[in-house]
PDB file of C-alpha atoms and ligand atoms in Angstrom:
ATOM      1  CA  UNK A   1     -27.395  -0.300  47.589  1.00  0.00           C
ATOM      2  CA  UNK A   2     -27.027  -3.193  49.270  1.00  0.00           C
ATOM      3  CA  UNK A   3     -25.113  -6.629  48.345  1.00  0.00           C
ATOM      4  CA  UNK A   4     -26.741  -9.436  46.736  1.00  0.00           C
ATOM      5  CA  UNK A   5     -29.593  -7.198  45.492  1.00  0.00           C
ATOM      6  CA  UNK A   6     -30.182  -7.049  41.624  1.00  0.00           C
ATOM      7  CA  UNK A   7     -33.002  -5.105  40.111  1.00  0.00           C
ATOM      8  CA  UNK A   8     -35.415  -7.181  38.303  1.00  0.00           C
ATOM      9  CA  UNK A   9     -36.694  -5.590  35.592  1.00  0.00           C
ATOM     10  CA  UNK A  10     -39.940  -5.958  34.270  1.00  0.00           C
ATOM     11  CA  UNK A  11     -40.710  -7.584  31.278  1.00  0.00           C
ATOM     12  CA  UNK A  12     -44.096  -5.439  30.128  1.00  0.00           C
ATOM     13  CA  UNK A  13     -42.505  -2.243  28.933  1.00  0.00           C
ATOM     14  CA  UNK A  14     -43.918   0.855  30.050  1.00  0.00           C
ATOM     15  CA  UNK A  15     -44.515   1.757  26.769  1.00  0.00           C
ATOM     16  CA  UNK A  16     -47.068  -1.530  26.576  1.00  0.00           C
ATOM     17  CA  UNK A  17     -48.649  -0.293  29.253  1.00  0.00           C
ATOM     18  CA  UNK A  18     -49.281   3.505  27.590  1.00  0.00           C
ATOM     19  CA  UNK A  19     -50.019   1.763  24.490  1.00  0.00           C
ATOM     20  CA  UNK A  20     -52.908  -0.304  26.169  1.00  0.00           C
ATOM     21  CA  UNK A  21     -54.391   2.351  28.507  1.00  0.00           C
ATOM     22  CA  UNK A  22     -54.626   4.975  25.486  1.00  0.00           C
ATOM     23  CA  UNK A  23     -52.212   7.535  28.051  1.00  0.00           C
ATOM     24  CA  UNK A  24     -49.021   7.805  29.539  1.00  0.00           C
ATOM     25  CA  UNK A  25     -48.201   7.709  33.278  1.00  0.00           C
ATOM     26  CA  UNK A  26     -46.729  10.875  35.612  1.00  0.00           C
ATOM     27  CA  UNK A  27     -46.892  11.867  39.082  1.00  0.00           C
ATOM     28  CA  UNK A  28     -48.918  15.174  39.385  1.00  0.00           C
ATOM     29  CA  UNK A  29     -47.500  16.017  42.609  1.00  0.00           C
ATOM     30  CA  UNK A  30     -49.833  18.985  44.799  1.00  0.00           C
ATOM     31  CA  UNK A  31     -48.321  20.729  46.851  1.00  0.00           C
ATOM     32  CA  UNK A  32     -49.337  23.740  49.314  1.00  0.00           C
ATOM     33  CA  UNK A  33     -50.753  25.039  52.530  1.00  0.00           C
ATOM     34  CA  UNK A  34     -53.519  22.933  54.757  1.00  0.00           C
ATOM     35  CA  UNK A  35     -56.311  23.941  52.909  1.00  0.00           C
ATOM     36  CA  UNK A  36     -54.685  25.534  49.806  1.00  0.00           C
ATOM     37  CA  UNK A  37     -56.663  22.998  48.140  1.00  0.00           C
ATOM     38  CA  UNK A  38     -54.483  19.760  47.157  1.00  0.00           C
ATOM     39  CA  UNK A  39     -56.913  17.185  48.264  1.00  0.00           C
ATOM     40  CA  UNK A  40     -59.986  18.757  46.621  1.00  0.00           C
ATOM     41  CA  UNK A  41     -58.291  19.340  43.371  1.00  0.00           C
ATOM     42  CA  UNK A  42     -56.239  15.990  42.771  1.00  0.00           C
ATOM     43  CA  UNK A  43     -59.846  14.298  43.867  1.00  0.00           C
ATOM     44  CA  UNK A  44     -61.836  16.202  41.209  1.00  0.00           C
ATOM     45  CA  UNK A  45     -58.804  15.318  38.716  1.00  0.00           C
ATOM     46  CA  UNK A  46     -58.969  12.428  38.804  1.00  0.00           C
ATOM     47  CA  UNK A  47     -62.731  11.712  38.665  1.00  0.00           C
ATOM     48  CA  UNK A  48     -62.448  13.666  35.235  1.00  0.00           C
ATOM     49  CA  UNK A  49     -59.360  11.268  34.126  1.00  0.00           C
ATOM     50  CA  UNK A  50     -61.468   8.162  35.305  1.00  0.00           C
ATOM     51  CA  UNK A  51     -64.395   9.044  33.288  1.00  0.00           C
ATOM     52  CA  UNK A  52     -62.350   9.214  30.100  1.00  0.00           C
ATOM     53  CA  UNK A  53     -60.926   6.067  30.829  1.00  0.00           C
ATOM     54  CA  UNK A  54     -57.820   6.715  32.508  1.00  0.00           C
ATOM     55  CA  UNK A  55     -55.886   4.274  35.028  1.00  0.00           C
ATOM     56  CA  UNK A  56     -55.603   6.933  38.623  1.00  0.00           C
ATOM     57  CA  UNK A  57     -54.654   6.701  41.893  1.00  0.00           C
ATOM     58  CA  UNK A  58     -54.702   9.956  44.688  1.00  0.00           C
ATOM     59  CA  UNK A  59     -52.421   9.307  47.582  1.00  0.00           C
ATOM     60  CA  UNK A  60     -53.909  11.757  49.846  1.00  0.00           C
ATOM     61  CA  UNK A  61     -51.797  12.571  53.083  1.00  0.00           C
ATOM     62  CA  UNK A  62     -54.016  11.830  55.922  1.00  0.00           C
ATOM     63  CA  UNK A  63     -54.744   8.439  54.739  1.00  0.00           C
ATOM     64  CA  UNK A  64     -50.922   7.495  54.324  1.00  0.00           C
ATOM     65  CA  UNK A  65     -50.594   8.456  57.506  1.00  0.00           C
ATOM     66  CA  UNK A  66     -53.198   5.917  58.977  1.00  0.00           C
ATOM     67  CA  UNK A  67     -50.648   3.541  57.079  1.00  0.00           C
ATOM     68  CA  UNK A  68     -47.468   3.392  55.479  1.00  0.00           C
ATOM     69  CA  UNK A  69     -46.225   6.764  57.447  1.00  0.00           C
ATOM     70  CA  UNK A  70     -48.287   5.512  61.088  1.00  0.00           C
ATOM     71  CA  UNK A  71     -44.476   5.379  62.399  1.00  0.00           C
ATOM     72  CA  UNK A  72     -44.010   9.004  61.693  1.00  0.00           C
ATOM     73  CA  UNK A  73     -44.553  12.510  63.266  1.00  0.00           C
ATOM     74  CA  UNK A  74     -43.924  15.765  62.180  1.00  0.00           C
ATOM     75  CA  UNK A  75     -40.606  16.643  63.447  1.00  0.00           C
ATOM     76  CA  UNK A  76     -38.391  17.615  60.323  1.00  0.00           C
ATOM     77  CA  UNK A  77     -36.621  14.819  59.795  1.00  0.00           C
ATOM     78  CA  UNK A  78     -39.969  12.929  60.094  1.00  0.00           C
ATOM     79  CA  UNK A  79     -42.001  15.173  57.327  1.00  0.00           C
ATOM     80  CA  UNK A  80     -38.549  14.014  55.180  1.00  0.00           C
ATOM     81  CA  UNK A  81     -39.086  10.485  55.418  1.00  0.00           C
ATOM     82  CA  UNK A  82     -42.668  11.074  54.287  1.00  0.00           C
ATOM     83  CA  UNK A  83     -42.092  12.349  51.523  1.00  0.00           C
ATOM     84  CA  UNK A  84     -39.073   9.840  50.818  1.00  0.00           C
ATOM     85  CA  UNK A  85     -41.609   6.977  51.000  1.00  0.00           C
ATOM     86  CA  UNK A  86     -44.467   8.591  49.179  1.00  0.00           C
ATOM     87  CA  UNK A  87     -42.009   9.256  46.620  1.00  0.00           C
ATOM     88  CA  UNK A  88     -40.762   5.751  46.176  1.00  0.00           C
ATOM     89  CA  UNK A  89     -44.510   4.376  46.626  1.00  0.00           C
ATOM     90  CA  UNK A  90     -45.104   7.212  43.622  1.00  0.00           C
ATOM     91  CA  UNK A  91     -42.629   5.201  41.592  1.00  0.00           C
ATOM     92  CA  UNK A  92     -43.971   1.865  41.706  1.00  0.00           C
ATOM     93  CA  UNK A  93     -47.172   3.518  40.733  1.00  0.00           C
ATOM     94  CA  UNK A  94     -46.055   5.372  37.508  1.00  0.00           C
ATOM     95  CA  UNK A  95     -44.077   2.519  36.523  1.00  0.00           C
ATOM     96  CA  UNK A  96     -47.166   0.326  36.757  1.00  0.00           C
ATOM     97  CA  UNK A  97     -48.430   2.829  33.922  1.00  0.00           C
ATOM     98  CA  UNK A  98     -50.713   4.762  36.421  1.00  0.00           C
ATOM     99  CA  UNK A  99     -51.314   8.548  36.415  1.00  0.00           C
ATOM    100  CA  UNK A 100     -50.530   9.204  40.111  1.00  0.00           C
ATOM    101  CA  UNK A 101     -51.882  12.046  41.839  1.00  0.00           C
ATOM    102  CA  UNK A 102     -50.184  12.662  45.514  1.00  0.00           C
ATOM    103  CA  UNK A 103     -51.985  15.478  47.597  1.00  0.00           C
ATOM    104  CA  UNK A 104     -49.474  16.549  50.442  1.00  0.00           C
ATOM    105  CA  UNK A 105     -48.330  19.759  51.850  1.00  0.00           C
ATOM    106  CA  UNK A 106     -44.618  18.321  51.385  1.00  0.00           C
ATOM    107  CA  UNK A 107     -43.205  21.552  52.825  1.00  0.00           C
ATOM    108  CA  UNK A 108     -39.363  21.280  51.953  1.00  0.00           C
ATOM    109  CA  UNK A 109     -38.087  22.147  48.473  1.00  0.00           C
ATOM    110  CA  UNK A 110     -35.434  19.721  48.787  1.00  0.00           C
ATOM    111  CA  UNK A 111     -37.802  16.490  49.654  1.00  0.00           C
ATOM    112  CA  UNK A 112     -39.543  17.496  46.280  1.00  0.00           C
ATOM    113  CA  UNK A 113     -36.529  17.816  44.261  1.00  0.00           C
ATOM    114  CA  UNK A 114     -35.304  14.465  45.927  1.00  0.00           C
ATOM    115  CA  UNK A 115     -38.835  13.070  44.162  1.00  0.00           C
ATOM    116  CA  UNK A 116     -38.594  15.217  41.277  1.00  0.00           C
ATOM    117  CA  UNK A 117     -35.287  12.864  40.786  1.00  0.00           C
ATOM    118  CA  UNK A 118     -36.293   9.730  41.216  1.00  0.00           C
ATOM    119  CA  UNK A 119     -38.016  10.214  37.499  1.00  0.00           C
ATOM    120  CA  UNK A 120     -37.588  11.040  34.146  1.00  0.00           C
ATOM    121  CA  UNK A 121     -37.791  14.459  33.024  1.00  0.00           C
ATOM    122  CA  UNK A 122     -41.620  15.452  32.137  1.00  0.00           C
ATOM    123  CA  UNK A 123     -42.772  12.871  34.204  1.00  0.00           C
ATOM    124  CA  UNK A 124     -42.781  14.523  37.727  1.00  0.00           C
ATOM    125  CA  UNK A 125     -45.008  18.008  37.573  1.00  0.00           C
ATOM    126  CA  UNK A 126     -45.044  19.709  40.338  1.00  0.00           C
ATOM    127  CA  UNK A 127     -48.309  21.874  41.034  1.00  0.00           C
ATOM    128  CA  UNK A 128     -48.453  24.310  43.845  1.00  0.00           C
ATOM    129  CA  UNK A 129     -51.435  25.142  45.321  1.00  0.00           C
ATOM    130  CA  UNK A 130     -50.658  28.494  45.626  1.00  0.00           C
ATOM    131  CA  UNK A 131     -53.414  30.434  48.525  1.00  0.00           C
ATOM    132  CA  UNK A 132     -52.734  32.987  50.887  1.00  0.00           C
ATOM    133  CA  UNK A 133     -52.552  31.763  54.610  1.00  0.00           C
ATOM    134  CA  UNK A 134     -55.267  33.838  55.808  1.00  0.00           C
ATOM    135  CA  UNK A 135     -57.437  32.503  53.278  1.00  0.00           C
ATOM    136  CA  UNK A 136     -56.669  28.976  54.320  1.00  0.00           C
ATOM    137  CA  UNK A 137     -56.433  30.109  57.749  1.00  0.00           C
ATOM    138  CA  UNK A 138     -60.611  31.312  56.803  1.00  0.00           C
ATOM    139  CA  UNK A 139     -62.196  28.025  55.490  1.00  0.00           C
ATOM    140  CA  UNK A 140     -59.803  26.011  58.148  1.00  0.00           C
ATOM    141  CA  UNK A 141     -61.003  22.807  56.970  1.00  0.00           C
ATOM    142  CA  UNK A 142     -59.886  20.532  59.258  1.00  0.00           C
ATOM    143  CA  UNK A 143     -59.791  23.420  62.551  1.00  0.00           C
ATOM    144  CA  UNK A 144     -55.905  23.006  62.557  1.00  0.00           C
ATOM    145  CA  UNK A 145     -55.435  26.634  62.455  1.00  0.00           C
ATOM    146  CA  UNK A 146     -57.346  27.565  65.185  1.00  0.00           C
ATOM    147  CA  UNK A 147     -55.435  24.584  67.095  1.00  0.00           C
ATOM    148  CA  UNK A 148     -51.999  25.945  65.682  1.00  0.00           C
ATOM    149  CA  UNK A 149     -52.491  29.457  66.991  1.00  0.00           C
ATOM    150  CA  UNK A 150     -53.488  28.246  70.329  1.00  0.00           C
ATOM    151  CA  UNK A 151     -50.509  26.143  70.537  1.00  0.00           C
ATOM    152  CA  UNK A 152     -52.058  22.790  70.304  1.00  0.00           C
ATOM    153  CA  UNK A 153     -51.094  21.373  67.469  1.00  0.00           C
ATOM    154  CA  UNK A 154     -46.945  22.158  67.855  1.00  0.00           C
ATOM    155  CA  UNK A 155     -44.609  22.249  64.152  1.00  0.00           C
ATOM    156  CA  UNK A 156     -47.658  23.564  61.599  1.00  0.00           C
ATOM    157  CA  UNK A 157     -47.007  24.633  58.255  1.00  0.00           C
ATOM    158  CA  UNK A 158     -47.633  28.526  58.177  1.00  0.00           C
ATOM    159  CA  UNK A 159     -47.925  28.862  61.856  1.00  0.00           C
ATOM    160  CA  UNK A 160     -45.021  27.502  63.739  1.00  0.00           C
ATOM    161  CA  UNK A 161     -42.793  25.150  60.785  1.00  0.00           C
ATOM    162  CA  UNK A 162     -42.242  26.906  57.138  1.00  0.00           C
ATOM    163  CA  UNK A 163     -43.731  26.791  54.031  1.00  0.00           C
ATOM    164  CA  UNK A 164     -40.728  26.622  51.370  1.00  0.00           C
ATOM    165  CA  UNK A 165     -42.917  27.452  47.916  1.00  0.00           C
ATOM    166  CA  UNK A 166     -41.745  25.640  44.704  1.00  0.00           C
ATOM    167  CA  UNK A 167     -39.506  28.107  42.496  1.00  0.00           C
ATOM    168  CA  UNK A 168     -40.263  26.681  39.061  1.00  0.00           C
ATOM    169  CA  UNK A 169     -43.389  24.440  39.374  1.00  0.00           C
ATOM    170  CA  UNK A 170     -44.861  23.137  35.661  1.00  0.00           C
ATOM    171  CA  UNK A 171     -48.287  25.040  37.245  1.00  0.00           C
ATOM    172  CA  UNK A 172     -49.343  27.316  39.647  1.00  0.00           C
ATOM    173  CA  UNK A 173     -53.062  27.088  40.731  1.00  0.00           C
ATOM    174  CA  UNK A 174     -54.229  30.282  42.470  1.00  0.00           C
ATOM    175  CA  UNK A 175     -56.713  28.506  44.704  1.00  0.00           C
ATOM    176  CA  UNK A 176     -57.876  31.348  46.592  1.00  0.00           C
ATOM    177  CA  UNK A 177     -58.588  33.153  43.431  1.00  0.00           C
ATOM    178  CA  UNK A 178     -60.179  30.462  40.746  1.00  0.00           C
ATOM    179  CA  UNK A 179     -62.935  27.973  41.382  1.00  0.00           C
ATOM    180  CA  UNK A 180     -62.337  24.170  41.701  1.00  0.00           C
ATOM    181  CA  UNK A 181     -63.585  23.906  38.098  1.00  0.00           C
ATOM    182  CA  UNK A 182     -60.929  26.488  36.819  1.00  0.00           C
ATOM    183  CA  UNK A 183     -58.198  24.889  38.325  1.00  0.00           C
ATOM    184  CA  UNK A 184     -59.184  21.353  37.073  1.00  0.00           C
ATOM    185  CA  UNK A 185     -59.365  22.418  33.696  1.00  0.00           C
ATOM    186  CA  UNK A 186     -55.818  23.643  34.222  1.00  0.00           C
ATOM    187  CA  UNK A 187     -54.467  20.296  35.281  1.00  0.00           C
ATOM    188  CA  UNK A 188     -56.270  18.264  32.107  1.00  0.00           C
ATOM    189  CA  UNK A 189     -54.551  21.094  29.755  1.00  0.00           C
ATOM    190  CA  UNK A 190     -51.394  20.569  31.395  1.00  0.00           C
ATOM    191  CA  UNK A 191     -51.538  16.880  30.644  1.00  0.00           C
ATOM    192  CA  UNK A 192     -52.537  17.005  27.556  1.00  0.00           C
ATOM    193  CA  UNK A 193     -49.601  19.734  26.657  1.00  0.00           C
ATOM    194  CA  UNK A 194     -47.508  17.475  27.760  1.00  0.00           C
ATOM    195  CA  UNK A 195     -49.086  14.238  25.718  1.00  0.00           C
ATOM    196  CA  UNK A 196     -49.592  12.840  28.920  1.00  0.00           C
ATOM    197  CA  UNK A 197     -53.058  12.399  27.951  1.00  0.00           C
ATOM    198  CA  UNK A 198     -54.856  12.115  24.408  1.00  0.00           C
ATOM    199  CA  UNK A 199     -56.633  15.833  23.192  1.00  0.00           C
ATOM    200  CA  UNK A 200     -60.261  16.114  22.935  1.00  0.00           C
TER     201      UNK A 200
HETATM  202  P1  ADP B 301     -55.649  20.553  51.385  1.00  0.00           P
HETATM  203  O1  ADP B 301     -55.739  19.177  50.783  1.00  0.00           O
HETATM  204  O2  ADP B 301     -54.686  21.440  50.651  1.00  0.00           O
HETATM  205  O3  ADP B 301     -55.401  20.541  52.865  1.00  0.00           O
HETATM  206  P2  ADP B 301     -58.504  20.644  51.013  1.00  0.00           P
HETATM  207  O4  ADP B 301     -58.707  20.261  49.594  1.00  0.00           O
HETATM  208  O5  ADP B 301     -58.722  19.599  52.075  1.00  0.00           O
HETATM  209  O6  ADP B 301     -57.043  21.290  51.177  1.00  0.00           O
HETATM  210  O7  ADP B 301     -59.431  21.886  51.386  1.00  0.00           O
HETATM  211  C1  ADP B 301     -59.579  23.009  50.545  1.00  0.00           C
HETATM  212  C2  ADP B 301     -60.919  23.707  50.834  1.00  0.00           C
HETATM  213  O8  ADP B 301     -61.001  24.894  50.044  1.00  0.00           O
HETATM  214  C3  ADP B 301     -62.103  22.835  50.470  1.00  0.00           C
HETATM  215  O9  ADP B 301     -63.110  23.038  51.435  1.00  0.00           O
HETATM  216  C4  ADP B 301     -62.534  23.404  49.109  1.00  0.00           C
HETATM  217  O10 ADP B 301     -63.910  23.220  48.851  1.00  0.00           O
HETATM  218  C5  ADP B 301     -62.191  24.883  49.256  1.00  0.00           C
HETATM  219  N1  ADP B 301     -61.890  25.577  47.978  1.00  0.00           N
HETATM  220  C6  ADP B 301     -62.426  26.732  47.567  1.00  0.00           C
HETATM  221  N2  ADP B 301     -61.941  27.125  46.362  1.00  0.00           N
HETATM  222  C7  ADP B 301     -61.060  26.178  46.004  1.00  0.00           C
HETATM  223  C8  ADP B 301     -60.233  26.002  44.865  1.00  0.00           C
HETATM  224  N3  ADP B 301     -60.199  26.865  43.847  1.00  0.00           N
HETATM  225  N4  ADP B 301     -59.441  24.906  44.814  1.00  0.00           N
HETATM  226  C9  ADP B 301     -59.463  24.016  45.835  1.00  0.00           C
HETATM  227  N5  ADP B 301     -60.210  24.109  46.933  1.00  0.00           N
HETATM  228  C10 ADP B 301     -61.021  25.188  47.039  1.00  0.00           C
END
């Protein structure tokens, strides 16, 4: 930490903030393959948490790339500070009271463990979009694969940089098994397990 620097805290408690909104905030943190499914789901998530009145935000991981991450590549080191900086931008989100939803393939365990600590515990849930590569390899959304495998797209998660999968996520979501709806209704019973969110 550098000299000179002093955390201001804020003076509208967090628990204000849940009080007012009618929910808590938490980072539901996606992670998986290109194409497991992260984008699709988070999105669909948080239209249902928006209809019931819920303050969201999605950080997706192509648009923070446009962005905040422009700078940054996909070397390792590079995918690190990614996730370093979506993690921190996370932060100032949940501790505005926001239920945060971050869709990124965020590849290393240790980058999400770094993020897991940067909150309090229940807060962070980690949800891996669990789908076989071929299947992802199938619907290739965004024709990455087929750019991968011919060697034009260098360092890509499955292909040519690894995948490490989360060893004790709060949910797995078996993407290439259950529909869109399934796995949505997954997430909002999560968070309301967890009181993130009120019960029907
Ligand atoms: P990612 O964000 O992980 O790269 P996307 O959400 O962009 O993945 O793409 C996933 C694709 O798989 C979409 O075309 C989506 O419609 C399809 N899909 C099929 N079944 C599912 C499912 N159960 N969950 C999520 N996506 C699914």
């Amino acid at each position: 930490m550098p000299e000179n620097i002093i955390w201001r805290p804020t003076t509208v408690t967090r628990l204000e903030r849940s009080n007012q909104n009618g929910h808590k905030s938490a980072v539901l943190w996606f992670t998986g393959l290109s194409g497991s499914g992260k984008s699709t789901i988070a999105h669909a998530v948080e239209e249902k948490l928006f209809q019931i009145g819920c303050q969201t935000v999605v950080l997706d991981g192509d648009n923070v790339r446009h962005g905040l991450c422009a700078d940054l590549g996909f070397s390792d080191q590079d995918r690190t500070e990614n996730i370093r900086r979506i993690g921190e931008t996370t932060k100032l989100f949940v501790e505005a009271g926001i239920i945060t939803l971050t869709a990124f393939i965020s590849p290393f365990g240790a980058d999400r463990e770094k993020v897991r600590n940067l909150f309090m515990p229940g807060e962070f849930l980690e949800i891996h979009c669990r789908c076989a590569l071929d299947c992802c390899e199938q619907r290739d959304v965004k024709g990455f694969y087929q750019k991968a495998r011919a060697g034009e797209i260098k360092e890509f998660t499955g292909i040519s940089s690894p995948y490490e999968a989360p060893e004790n996520p709060e949910l797995v979501l078996h993407t290439d098994q259950s529909s869109v709806e399934e796995c949505v209704q997954k997430v909002m019973h999560l968070l309301q397990q967890r009181c993130i969110i009120p019960f029907d």
